[in-house]
CSV table of C-alpha atoms and ligand atoms in Angstrom, one decimal:
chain,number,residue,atom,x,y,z
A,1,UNK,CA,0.0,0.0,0.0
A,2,UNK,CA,1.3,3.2,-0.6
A,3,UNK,CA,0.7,6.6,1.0
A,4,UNK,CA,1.0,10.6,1.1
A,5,UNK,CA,1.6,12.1,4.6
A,6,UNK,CA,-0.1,15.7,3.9
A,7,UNK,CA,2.3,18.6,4.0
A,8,UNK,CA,1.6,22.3,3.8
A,9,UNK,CA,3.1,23.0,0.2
A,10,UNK,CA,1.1,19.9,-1.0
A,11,UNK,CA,-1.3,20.4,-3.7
A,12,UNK,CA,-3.3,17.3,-5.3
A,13,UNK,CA,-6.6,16.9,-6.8
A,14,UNK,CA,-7.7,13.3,-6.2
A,15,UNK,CA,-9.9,11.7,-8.4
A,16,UNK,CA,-11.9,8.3,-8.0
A,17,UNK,CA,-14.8,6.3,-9.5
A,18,UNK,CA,-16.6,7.2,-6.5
A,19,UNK,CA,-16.2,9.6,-3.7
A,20,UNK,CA,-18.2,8.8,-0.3
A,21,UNK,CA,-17.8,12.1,1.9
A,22,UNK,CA,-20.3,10.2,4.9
A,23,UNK,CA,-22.0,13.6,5.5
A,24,UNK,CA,-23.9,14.0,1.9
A,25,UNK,CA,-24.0,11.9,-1.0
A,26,UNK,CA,-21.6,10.0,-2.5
A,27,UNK,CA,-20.4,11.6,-5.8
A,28,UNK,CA,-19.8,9.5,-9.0
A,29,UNK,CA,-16.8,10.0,-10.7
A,30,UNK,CA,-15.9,12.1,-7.7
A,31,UNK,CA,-12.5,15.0,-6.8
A,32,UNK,CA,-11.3,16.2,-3.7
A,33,UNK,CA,-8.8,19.2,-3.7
A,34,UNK,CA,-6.1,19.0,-0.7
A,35,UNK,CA,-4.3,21.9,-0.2
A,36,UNK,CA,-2.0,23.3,3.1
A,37,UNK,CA,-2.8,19.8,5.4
A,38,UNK,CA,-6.4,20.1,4.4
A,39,UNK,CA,-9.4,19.5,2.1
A,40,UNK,CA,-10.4,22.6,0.1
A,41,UNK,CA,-12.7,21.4,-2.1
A,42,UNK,CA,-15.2,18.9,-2.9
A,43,UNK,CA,-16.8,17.4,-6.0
A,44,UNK,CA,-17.5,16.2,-9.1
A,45,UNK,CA,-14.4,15.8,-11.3
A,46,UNK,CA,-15.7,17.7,-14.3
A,47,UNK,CA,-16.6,20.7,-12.1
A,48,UNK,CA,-13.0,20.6,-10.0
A,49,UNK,CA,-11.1,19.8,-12.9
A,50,UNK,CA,-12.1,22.9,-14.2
A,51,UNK,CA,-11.8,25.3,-10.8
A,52,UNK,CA,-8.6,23.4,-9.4
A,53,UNK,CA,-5.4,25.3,-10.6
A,54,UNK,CA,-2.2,24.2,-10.6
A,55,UNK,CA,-2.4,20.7,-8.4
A,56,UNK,CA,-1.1,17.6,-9.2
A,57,UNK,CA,-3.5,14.7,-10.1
A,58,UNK,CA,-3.6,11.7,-8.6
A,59,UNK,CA,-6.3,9.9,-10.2
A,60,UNK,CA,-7.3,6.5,-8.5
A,61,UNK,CA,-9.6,5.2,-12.0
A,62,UNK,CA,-11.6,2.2,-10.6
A,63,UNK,CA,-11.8,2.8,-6.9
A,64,UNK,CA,-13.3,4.3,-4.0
A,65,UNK,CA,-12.5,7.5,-1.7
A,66,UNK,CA,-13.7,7.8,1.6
A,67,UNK,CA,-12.6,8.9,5.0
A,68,UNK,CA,-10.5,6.7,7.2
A,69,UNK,CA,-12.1,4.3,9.9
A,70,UNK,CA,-12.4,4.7,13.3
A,71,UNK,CA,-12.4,1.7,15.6
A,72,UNK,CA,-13.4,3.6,18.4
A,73,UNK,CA,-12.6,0.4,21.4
A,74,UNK,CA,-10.1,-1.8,21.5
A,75,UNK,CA,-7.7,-3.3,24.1
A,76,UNK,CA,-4.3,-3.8,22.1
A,77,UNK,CA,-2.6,-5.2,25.1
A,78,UNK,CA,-4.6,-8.2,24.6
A,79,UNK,CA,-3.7,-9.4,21.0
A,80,UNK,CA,-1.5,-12.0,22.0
A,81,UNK,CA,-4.2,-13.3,23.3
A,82,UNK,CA,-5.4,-14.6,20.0
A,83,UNK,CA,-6.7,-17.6,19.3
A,84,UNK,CA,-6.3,-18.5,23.3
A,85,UNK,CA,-9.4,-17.9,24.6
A,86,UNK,CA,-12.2,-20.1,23.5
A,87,UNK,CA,-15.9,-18.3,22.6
A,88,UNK,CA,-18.0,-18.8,25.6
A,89,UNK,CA,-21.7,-18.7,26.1
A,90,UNK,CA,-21.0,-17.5,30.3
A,91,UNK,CA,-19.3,-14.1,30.9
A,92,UNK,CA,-17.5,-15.3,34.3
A,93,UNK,CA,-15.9,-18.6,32.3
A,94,UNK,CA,-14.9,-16.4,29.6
A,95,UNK,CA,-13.4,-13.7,32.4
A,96,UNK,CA,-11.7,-16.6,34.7
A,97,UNK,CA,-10.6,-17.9,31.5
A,98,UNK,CA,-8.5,-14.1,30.6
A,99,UNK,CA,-7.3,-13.5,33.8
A,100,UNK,CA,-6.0,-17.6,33.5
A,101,UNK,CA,-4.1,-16.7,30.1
A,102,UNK,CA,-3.1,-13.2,30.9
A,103,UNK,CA,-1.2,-14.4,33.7
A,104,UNK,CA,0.7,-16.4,31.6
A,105,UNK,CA,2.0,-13.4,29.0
A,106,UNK,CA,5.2,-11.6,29.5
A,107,UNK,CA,5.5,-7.8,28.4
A,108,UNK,CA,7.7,-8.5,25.2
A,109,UNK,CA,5.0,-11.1,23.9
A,110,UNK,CA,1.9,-8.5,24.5
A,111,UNK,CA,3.9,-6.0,22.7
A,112,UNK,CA,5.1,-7.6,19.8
A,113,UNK,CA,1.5,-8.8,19.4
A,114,UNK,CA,0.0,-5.7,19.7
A,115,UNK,CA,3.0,-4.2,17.2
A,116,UNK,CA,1.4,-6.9,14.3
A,117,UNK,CA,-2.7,-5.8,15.6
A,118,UNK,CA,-1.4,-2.1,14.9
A,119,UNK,CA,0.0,-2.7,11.4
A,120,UNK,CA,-3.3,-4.9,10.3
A,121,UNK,CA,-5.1,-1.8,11.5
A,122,UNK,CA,-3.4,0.4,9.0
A,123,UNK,CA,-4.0,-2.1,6.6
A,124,UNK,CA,-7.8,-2.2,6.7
A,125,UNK,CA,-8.1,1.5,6.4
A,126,UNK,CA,-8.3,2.4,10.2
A,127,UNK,CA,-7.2,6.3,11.3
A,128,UNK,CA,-8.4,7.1,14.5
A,129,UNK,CA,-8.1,4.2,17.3
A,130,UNK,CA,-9.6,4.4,20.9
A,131,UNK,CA,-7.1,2.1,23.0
A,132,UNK,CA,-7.7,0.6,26.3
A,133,UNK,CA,-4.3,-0.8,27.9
A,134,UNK,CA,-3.4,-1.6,32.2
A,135,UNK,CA,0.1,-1.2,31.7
A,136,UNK,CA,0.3,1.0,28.4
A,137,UNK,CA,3.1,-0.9,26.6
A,138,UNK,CA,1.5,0.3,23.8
A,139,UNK,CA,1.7,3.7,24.4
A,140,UNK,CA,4.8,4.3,22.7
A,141,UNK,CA,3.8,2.3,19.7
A,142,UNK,CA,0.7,4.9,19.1
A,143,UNK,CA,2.6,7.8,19.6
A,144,UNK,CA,5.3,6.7,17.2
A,145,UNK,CA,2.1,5.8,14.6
A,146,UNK,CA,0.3,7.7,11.9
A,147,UNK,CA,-3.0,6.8,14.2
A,148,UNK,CA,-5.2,9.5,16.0
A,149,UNK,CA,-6.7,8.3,18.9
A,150,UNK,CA,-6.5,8.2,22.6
A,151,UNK,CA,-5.0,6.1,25.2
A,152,UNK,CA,-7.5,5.2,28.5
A,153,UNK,CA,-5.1,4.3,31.3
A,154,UNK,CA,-7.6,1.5,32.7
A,155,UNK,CA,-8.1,1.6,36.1
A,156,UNK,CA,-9.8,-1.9,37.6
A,157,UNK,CA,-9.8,-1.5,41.5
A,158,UNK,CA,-13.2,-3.2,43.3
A,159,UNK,CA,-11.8,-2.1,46.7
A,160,UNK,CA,-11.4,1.8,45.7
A,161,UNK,CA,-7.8,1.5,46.4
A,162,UNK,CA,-6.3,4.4,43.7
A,163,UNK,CA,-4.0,6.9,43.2
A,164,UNK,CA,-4.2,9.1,40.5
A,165,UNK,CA,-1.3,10.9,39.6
A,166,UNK,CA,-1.6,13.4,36.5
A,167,UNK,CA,-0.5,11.3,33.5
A,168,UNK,CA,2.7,12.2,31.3
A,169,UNK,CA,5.0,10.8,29.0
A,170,UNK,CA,8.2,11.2,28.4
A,171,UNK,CA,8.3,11.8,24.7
A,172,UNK,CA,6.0,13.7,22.2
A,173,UNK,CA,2.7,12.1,21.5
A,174,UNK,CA,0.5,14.9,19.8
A,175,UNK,CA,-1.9,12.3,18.0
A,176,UNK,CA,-3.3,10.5,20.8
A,177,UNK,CA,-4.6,11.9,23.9
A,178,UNK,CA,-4.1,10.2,27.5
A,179,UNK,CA,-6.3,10.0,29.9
A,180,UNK,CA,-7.7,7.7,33.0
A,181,UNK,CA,-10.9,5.1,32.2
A,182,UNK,CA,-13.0,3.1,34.3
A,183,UNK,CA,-13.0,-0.5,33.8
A,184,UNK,CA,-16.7,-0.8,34.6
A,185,UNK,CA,-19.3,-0.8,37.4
A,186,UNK,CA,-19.1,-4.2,39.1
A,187,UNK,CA,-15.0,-4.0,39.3
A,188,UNK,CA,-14.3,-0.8,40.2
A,189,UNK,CA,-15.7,0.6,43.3
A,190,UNK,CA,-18.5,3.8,43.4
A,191,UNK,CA,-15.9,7.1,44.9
A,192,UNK,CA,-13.2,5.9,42.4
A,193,UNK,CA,-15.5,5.7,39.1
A,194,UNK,CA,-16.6,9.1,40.6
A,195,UNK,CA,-13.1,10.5,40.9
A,196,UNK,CA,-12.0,9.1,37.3
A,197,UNK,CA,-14.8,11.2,36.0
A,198,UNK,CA,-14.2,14.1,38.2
A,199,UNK,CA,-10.4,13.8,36.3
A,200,UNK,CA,-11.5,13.8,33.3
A,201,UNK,CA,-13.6,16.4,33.6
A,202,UNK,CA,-10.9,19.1,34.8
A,203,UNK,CA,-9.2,18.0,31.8
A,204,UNK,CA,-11.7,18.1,29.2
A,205,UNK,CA,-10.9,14.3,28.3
A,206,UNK,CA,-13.9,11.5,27.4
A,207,UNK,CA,-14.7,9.6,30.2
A,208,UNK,CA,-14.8,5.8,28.9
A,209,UNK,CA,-16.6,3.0,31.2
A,210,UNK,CA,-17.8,-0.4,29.9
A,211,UNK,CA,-21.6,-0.9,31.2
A,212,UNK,CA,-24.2,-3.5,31.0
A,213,UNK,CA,-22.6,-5.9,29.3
A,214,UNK,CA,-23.6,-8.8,30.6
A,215,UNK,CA,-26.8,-10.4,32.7
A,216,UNK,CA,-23.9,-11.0,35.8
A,217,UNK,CA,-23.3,-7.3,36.0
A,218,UNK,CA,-26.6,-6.9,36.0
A,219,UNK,CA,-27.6,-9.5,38.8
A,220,UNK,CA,-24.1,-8.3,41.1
A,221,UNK,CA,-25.6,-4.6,41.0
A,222,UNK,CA,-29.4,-5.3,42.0
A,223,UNK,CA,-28.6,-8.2,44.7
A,224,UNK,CA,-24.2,-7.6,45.7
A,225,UNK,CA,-24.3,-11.9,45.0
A,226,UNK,CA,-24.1,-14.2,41.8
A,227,UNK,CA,-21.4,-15.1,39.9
A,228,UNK,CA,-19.8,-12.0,40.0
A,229,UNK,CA,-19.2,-11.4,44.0
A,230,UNK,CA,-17.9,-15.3,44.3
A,231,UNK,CA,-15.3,-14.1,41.9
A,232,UNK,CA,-14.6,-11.2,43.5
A,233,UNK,CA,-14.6,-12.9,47.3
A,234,UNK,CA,-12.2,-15.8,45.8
A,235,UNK,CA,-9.5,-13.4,44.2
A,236,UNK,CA,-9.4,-11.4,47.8
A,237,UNK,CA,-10.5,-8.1,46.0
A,238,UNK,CA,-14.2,-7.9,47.9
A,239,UNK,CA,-15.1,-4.6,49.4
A,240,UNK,CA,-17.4,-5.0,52.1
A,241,UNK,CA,-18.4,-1.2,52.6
A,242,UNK,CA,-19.6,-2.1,48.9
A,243,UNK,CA,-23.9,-2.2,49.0
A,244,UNK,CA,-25.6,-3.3,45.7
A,245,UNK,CA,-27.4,-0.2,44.3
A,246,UNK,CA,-30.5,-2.5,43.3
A,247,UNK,CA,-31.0,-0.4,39.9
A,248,UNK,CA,-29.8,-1.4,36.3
A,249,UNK,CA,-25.9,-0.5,35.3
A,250,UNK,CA,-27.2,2.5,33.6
A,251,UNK,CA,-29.1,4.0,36.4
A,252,UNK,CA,-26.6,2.9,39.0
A,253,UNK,CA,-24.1,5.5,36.8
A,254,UNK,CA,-26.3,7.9,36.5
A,255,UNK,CA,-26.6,7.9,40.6
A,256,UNK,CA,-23.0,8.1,40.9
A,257,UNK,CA,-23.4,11.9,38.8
A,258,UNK,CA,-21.1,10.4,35.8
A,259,UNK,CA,-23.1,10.5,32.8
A,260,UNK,CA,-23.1,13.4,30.6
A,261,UNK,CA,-22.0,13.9,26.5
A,262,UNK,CA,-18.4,13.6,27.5
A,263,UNK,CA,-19.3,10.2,28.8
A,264,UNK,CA,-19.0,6.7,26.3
A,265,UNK,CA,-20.1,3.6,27.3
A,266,UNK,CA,-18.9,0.5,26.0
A,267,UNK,CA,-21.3,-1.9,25.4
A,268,UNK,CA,-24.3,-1.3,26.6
A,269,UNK,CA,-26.3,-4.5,25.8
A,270,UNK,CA,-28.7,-4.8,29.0
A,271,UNK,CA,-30.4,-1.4,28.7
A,272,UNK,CA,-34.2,-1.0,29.0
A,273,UNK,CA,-36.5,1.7,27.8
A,274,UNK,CA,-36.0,4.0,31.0
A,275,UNK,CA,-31.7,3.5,30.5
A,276,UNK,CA,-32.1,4.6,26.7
A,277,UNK,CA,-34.3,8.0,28.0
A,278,UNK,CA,-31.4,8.8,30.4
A,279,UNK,CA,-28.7,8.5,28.0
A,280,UNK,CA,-30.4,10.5,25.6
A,281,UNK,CA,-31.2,12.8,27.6
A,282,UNK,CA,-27.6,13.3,29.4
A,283,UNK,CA,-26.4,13.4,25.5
A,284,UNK,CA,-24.5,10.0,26.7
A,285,UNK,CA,-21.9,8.3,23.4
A,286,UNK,CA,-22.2,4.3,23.3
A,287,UNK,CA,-19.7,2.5,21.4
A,288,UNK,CA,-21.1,-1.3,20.8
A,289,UNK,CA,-19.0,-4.1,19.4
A,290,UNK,CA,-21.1,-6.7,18.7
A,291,UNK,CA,-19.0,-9.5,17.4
A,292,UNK,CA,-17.5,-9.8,21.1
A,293,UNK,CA,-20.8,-9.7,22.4
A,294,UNK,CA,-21.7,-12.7,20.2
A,295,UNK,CA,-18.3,-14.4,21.6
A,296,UNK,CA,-19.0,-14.2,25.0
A,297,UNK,CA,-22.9,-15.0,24.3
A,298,UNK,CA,-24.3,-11.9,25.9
A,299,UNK,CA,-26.6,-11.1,23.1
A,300,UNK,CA,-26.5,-8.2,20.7
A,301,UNK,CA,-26.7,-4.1,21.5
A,302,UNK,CA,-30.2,-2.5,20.6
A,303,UNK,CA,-28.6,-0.3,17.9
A,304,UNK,CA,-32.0,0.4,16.4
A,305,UNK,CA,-33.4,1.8,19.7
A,306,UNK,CA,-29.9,3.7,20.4
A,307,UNK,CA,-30.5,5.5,16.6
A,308,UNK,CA,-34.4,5.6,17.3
A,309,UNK,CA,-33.6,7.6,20.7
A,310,UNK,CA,-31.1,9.9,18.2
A,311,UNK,CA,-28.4,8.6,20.7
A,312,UNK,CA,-24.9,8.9,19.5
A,313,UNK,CA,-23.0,5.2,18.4
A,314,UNK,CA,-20.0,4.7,17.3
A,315,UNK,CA,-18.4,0.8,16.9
A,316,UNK,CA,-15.1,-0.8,18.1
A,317,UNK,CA,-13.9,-4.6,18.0
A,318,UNK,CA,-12.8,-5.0,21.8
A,319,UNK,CA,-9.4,-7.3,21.7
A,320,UNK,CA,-8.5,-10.6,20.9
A,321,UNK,CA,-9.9,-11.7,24.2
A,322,UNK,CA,-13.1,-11.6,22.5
A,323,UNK,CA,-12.6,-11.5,18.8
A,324,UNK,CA,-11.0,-13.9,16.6
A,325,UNK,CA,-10.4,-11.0,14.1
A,326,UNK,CA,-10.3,-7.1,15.0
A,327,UNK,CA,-11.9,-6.0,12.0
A,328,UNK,CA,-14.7,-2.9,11.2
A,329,UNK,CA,-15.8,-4.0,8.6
A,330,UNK,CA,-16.5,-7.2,10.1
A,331,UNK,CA,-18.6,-5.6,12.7
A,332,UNK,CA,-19.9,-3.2,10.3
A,333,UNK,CA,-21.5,-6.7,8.5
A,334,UNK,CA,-22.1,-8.4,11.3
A,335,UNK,CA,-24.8,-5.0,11.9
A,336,UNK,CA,-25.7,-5.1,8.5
A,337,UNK,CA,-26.7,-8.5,8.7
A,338,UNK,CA,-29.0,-8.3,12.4
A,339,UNK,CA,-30.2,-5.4,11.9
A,340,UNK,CA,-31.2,-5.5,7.8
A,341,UNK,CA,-33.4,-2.1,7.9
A,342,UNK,CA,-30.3,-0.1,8.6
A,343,UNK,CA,-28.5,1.5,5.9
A,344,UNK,CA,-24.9,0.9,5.0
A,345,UNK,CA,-24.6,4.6,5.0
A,346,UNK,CA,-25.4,4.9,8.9
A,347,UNK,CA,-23.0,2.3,9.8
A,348,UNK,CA,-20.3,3.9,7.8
A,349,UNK,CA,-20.9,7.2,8.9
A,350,UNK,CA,-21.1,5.7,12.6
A,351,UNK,CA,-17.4,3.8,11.8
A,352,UNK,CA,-16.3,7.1,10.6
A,353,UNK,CA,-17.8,10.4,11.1
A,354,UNK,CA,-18.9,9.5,14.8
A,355,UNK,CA,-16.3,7.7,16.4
A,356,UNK,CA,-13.9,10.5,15.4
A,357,UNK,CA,-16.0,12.9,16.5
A,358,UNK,CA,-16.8,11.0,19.8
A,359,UNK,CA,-13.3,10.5,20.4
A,360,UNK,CA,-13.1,14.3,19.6
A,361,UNK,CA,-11.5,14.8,16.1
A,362,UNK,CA,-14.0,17.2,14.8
A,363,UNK,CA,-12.5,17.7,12.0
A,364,UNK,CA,-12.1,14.3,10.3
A,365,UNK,CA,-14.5,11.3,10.0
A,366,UNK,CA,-15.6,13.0,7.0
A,367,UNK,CA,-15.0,14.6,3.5
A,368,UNK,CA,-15.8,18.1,3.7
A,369,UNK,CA,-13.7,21.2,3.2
A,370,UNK,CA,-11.8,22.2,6.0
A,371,UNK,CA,-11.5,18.8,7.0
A,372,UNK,CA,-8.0,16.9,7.7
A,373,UNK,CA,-7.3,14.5,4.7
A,374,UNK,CA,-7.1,11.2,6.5
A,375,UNK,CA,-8.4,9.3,3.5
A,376,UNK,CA,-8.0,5.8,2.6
A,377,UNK,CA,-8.5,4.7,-1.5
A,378,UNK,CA,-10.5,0.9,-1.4
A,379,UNK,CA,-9.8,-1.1,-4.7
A,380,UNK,CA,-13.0,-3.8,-5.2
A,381,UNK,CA,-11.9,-6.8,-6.8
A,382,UNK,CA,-15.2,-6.8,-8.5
A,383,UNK,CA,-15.8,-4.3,-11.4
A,384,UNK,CA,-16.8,-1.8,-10.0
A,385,UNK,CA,-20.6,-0.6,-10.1
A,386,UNK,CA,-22.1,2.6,-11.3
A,387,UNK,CA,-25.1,1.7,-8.9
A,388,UNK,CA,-25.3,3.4,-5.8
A,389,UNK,CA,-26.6,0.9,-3.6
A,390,UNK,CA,-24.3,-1.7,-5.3
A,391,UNK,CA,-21.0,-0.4,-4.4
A,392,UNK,CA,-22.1,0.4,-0.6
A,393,UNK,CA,-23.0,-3.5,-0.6
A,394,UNK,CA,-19.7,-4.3,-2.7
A,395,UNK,CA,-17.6,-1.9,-0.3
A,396,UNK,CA,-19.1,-3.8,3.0
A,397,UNK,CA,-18.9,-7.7,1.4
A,398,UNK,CA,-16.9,-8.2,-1.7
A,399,UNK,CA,-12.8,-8.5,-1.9
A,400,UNK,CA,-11.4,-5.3,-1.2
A,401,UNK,CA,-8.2,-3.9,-0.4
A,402,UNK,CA,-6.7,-0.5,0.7
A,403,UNK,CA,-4.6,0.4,-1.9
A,404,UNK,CA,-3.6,4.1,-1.1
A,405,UNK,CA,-4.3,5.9,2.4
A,406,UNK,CA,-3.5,9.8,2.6
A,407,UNK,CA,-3.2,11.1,6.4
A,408,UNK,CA,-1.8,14.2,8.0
B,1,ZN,ZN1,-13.3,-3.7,26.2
């Protein structure tokens, strides 16, 4: 694959088959002008060919242009779990089963892993990446990458036992901010989920929490027993002060005062009517990654009730714990294929345009001037079609490949 990094005396006038800018139609036989790190101009080629002065053409013939993907939740400290973990159809035997084969992994294996997740990332056309790590060994890696994205220092502590210091690095790392997350309501206790929002609020960072994903959280929250408290009692990590809020994980978080737009949940499978009016109406982000919800067997988000609500969603793979390939376009089919009277269109625009802006690039996810060119070129192995609806369903499920990414 080949690629331009943008520079400032740059000048190119791209020109593709089709052009998806997310945000309006997709434009047949479509031109984008860069110019000075950014997108000037927009359209057809026959209208740009004429107003464009001066750039060089870089004309892609049978392909597609659209904005580069966000995969908006992952864990890349994970991926050499691969392969290790089997699909479950119980949340606590999948979760006994990680911290089993974590245990196991030394630091050099995790990272050299993660290195080869990262590079697969780049290759299926991903720009922005929202990475959850415990010991951030692949901190460096990002900061070193042409990714945007940010890097959630995961706290997990059930007994509320936390200190947290204000988070640096030594070296530069302008494209991917750093910042504190909660791992999620039944493992870390109530003050410290409080405090890691408190945090993130004085810093203007995007609190990140997973919630509701499975029917064990749920049960631990409205009774303090299960599943879930005999794990937590066995591995010494039991917090007695700790009494079971009796509400759903939704509500319980909304109790604790943490729920507002700078707020993303991950997840968010067991949500009932009344959780889906509170999120919408604290203007809460959810981020669902349904083919990890399918390995674990905890069912499948209500994407069409999130969209119905005119909630915000954007999609992420989760790790290798709980994915035998971190792919968005996988996910973006595996949608596709549940929930058949969504459009292609809204899942692209949710793996673009909305996990870059919920992960606050608000000026990419999209083709529109003034816009960062992070741009990836997709080659169908298929002819490709002059019908609309045809190359959306070609670009989800036929042979691709990206064959040219431009990024800034
Ligand atoms: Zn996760």
């Amino acid at each position: 694959m080949e690629n331009i990094q943008a520079q400032s005396y740059h000048h190119y006038l791209l020109r593709a088959k089709w052009v998806l800018p997310i945000l309006s139609s997709p434009i047949f036989d479509g031109a984008i002008e860069i110019k000075d790190k950014k997108i000037t101009k927009i359209g057809t080629y026959k209208e740009l060919s004429k107003e464009v002065i001066d750039a060089k053409l870089i004309d892609f013939e049978d392909a597609v242009i659209m904005p580069a993907l966000t995969n908006a939740h992952t864990h890349l400290e994970l991926s050499a779990l691969k392969y290790r973990i089997p699909p479950s159809g119980s949340f606590i035997l999948w979760v006994r089963n990680v911290i089993k084969m974590r245990e196991q992994l030394t630091p050099i294996e995790m990272k050299e892993a993660a290195k080869l997740t990262i590079e697969g990332f780049w290759k299926e056309g991903i720009g922005i990446i929202g990475d959850v790590g415990n010991i951030a060994i692949t901190l460096d890696l990002l900061c070193q990458s042409p990714f945007y994205g940010y890097f959630f220092q995961e706290v997990l502590n059930f007994q509320g036992v936390y200190n947290l210091k204000e988070l640096y690095i030594k070296y530069p790392c302008s494209n991917f901010k750093i910042t504190y997350s909660a791992h999620a309501p039944h493992t870390v206790a109530p003050l410290l989920i409080q405090a890691i929002k408190s945090y993130n609020k004085k810093r203007k960072r995007l609190f990140c929490i997973h919630c509701a994903e499975s029917s064990e959280e749920v049960e631990f929250l409205q009774t303090g027993k299960g599943q879930w408290s005999k794990l937590l009692k066995e591995r010494g990590i039991w917090n007695d002060s700790f009494i079971p809020p009796k509400v759903s994980p939704v509500k319980y978080l909304n109790s604790l005062g943490v729920l507002d737009e700078n707020t993303l949940l991950i997840h968010a499978v067991y949500v009932d009517e009344e959780d889906i009016k509170i999120l919408k109406e604290k203007n809460v982000k959810i981020c669902i990654c349904p083919k990890s919800n399918i390995f674990i067997g905890v069912g499948i988000p209500k994407l069409k009730k999130f969209l119905n609500a005119g909630i915000e969603v954007c999609i992420g793979t989760d790790s290798f714990a709980s994915n035998d390939h971190l792919s968005i376009w996988d996910e973006i089919k595996v949608l596709h294929s549940f929930f058949t009277d969504i459009s292609i269109e809204e899942l692209l625009k949710m793996a673009t345009y909305n996990g870059a802006h919920i992960l606050g690039f608000s000026n990419m996810g999209a083709i529109m001037p003034d816009y960062k060119p992070n741009l990836i070129i997709i080659e169908i192995k298929d002819k490709l079609s002059e019908n609309l609806k045809k190359i959306l369903e070609d670009l989800v499920y036929s042979e691709k490949e990206v064959i040219f990414r431009v990024y800034v």
